[in-house]
Coordinates of C-alpha atoms in Angstrom, one line a residue:
X236 CA 86.9 34.6 90.2
X237 CA 83.7 36.1 91.7
X238 CA 84.3 37.8 95.1
X239 CA 81.1 36.0 96.4
X240 CA 82.7 32.7 95.8
X241 CA 84.6 31.4 98.8
X242 CA 86.0 28.2 97.4
X243 CA 86.4 27.9 93.7
X244 CA 88.0 25.3 91.4
X245 CA 88.4 25.8 87.7
X246 CA 89.5 23.3 85.2
X247 CA 91.1 21.0 87.9
X248 CA 92.6 17.9 86.6
X249 CA 94.3 15.0 88.5
X250 CA 95.9 11.9 87.1
X251 CA 97.6 9.1 88.9
X252 CA 99.1 7.4 86.1
X253 CA 98.3 6.2 82.5
X254 CA 94.6 5.6 82.3
X255 CA 93.9 6.8 85.8
X256 CA 92.4 10.3 85.1
X257 CA 90.5 10.8 88.4
X258 CA 89.4 14.5 87.9
X259 CA 88.8 15.8 84.3
X260 CA 88.4 19.5 84.3
X261 CA 86.4 20.0 87.6
X262 CA 84.7 23.3 88.1
X263 CA 83.3 24.2 91.5
X264 CA 81.9 27.3 93.1
X265 CA 80.9 27.3 96.9
X266 CA 79.8 30.5 98.7
X267 CA 80.8 31.4 102.2
X268 CA 78.6 29.8 104.7
X269 CA 77.1 27.3 102.3
X270 CA 76.8 23.6 102.8
X271 CA 77.4 21.2 100.1
X272 CA 77.4 17.5 99.7
X273 CA 79.5 15.7 97.0
X274 CA 78.2 12.2 96.2
X275 CA 79.3 9.5 93.8
X276 CA 80.3 5.8 93.7
X277 CA 83.5 4.5 95.6
X278 CA 86.7 5.3 93.7
X279 CA 85.2 8.1 91.6
X280 CA 87.7 10.7 93.0
X281 CA 85.5 12.4 95.7
X282 CA 88.4 12.3 98.3
X283 CA 90.9 13.5 95.7
X284 CA 88.6 16.5 95.0
X285 CA 88.2 17.2 98.7
X286 CA 91.9 17.0 99.3
X287 CA 92.6 19.5 96.4
X288 CA 90.0 21.9 97.7
X289 CA 91.6 21.7 101.2
X290 CA 95.2 22.1 99.8
X291 CA 96.3 18.6 101.0
X292 CA 96.9 17.7 97.3
X293 CA 97.7 19.8 94.2
X294 CA 96.0 19.5 90.8
X295 CA 97.9 18.7 87.7
X296 CA 96.2 21.6 86.0
X297 CA 93.6 24.1 86.7
X298 CA 93.1 26.7 89.6
X299 CA 92.1 26.5 93.2
X300 CA 90.9 29.6 94.9
X301 CA 90.2 30.2 98.7
X302 CA 88.7 33.5 99.9
X303 CA 89.7 35.0 96.5
X304 CA 93.3 33.8 96.6
X305 CA 94.9 31.3 94.3
X306 CA 96.3 28.7 96.5
X307 CA 97.2 25.7 94.3
X308 CA 100.7 26.8 93.7
X309 CA 101.7 28.3 97.1
X310 CA 104.8 26.8 98.8
X311 CA 104.1 24.1 101.4
X312 CA 104.9 26.1 104.5
X313 CA 102.4 28.7 103.5
X314 CA 99.8 26.2 102.8
X315 CA 100.4 24.7 106.2
X316 CA 99.7 28.1 107.8
X317 CA 96.6 28.6 105.7
X318 CA 95.2 25.2 106.6
X319 CA 95.8 25.9 110.3
X320 CA 94.1 29.3 110.1
X321 CA 91.3 28.7 107.6
X322 CA 90.4 24.9 107.2
X323 CA 89.1 22.2 109.5
X324 CA 89.2 18.5 108.4
X325 CA 87.0 15.6 109.5
X326 CA 87.8 12.2 108.2
X327 CA 86.1 8.8 108.3
X328 CA 88.7 7.6 110.8
X329 CA 88.7 10.1 113.7
X330 CA 92.6 10.1 114.0
X331 CA 92.4 10.9 117.7
X332 CA 95.8 10.4 119.6
X333 CA 95.1 7.4 122.0
X334 CA 97.3 8.7 124.8
X335 CA 95.6 12.1 125.0
X336 CA 92.3 12.9 126.6
X337 CA 89.4 14.3 124.6
X338 CA 90.1 17.8 125.6
X339 CA 93.9 17.5 124.8
X340 CA 93.0 16.1 121.3
X341 CA 90.7 19.0 120.8
X342 CA 93.2 21.6 121.8
X343 CA 96.1 20.0 119.8
X344 CA 95.7 22.2 116.6
X345 CA 95.9 25.4 118.7
X346 CA 99.5 24.4 119.8
X347 CA 100.7 24.9 116.2
X348 CA 100.0 28.6 116.6
X349 CA 100.4 29.2 120.4
X350 CA 102.9 27.8 122.9
X351 CA 100.2 28.2 125.6
X352 CA 96.5 27.8 125.1
X353 CA 94.7 31.1 125.7
X354 CA 91.8 31.2 128.1
X355 CA 89.4 32.0 125.3
X356 CA 90.4 28.8 123.4
X357 CA 90.0 26.7 126.5
X358 CA 86.5 28.3 126.9
X359 CA 85.6 27.6 123.2
X360 CA 86.7 23.9 123.6
X361 CA 84.5 23.4 126.7
X362 CA 81.7 25.2 124.9
X363 CA 81.9 23.0 121.8
X364 CA 82.3 19.8 123.8
X365 CA 79.1 20.8 125.6
X366 CA 77.4 21.5 122.3
X367 CA 78.2 18.1 121.0
X368 CA 77.3 16.2 124.2
X369 CA 80.9 15.5 125.4
X370 CA 81.3 17.9 128.3
X371 CA 81.3 15.0 130.8
X372 CA 83.7 12.9 128.6
X373 CA 86.5 15.6 128.1
X374 CA 88.9 13.7 130.4
X375 CA 88.3 10.4 128.8
X376 CA 90.7 8.8 126.3
X377 CA 89.6 7.7 122.9
X378 CA 89.5 4.0 123.9
X379 CA 86.8 4.8 126.4
X380 CA 84.5 6.5 123.7
X381 CA 82.0 5.0 121.3
X382 CA 82.5 5.5 117.6
X383 CA 80.0 8.2 117.6
X384 CA 81.7 10.0 120.5
X385 CA 85.1 9.8 118.7
X386 CA 83.7 11.4 115.6
X387 CA 82.1 14.2 117.6
X388 CA 85.4 14.8 119.4
X389 CA 87.2 14.9 116.0
X390 CA 84.6 17.4 114.8
X391 CA 85.2 19.7 117.7
X392 CA 89.0 19.5 117.0
X393 CA 88.3 20.6 113.4
X394 CA 86.4 23.6 114.7
X395 CA 88.6 24.7 117.6
X396 CA 90.6 27.2 115.5
X397 CA 87.4 28.8 114.1
X398 CA 88.0 27.7 110.5
X399 CA 86.1 29.4 107.7
X400 CA 86.0 26.0 105.7
X401 CA 85.1 22.7 107.1
X402 CA 85.8 19.5 105.0
X403 CA 84.4 16.2 105.9
X404 CA 85.3 13.0 104.1
X405 CA 82.7 10.2 104.7
X406 CA 82.3 11.3 108.4
X407 CA 79.5 8.9 109.0
X408 CA 81.0 6.0 107.1
X409 CA 82.2 4.0 110.2
X410 CA 79.3 4.7 112.4
X411 CA 76.1 2.8 113.3
X412 CA 72.9 4.2 112.1
X413 CA 71.8 6.1 115.2
X414 CA 75.3 7.7 115.5
X415 CA 75.3 8.5 111.8
X416 CA 72.0 10.3 112.0
X417 CA 73.1 12.3 115.1
X418 CA 76.4 13.3 113.5
X419 CA 74.6 14.3 110.1
X420 CA 72.2 16.5 112.1
X421 CA 75.0 18.0 114.1
X422 CA 77.0 18.9 110.9
X423 CA 74.0 20.7 109.4
X424 CA 73.3 22.5 112.7
X425 CA 76.9 23.6 113.2
X426 CA 77.1 24.9 109.6
X427 CA 74.1 27.2 110.4
X428 CA 75.2 28.2 113.9
X429 CA 78.9 28.7 113.3
X430 CA 78.5 30.1 109.8
X431 CA 81.4 27.9 108.6
X432 CA 81.4 26.8 104.9
X433 CA 80.8 23.0 104.8
X434 CA 81.8 20.5 102.1
X435 CA 81.0 16.9 102.7
X436 CA 82.0 13.9 100.7
X437 CA 79.5 11.1 101.3
X438 CA 77.7 8.0 100.0
X439 CA 74.8 8.5 102.3
X440 CA 71.7 10.2 101.1
X441 CA 70.4 11.1 104.5
X442 CA 73.4 13.2 105.2
X443 CA 73.5 14.7 101.7
X444 CA 69.8 15.6 101.9
X445 CA 70.4 17.7 105.1
X446 CA 72.8 20.1 103.3
X447 CA 71.9 23.0 101.1
X448 CA 73.2 21.6 97.8
X449 CA 74.3 18.3 96.3
X450 CA 76.6 17.7 93.4
X451 CA 77.6 14.3 91.8
X452 CA 81.0 13.3 90.6
X453 CA 80.7 11.3 87.5
X454 CA 83.6 10.3 85.2
X455 CA 85.8 12.9 86.9
X456 CA 83.3 15.8 86.4
X457 CA 80.9 17.3 88.8
X458 CA 77.2 17.3 87.8
X459 CA 74.1 18.8 89.4

């Protein structure tokens, strides 16, 4: 695997039963700091591909590299530590805990590594919340937020541990048009500002068009 490739998949296959070959020898190379959109019709395997790249799922065959390390066959405890250190996830559903405030939801991933939240992490949380326009909403609970605000809070949560890789699965799918446009712009800006490698699965051409590169998943294979 080329050292300049930060995320790499080689010959990845994934099958969910007879006749359900979702991924058929997928090859993918993403450089550090790059932004990539993966597009394709519903049910074509985009989420499966994203989950394999993020070590949430394992391929039936092939190789998955992250920062030059083969990760597909690592034991689960080591994968969990890797995800906590290196990867942030943003899903179509925000998955915020309803009984926690926005700030508490954002800080939640840090508690997997520290018993107490260091001051620098508190400062980063407030800085990111201000960056996404939620500084005055940090003590609100999810039920008091709009759909776009919930997704922005989920994005900050994904960034709080300074991941090198950010994976977003249809992040604008549940938003109205104005909120979707705002989030699409924000993802592209944060990719540039934070230097985080960004891979987004999306149906939405507006979001795909804001990223540096676009690939289409067709019949289980990535195409340019």
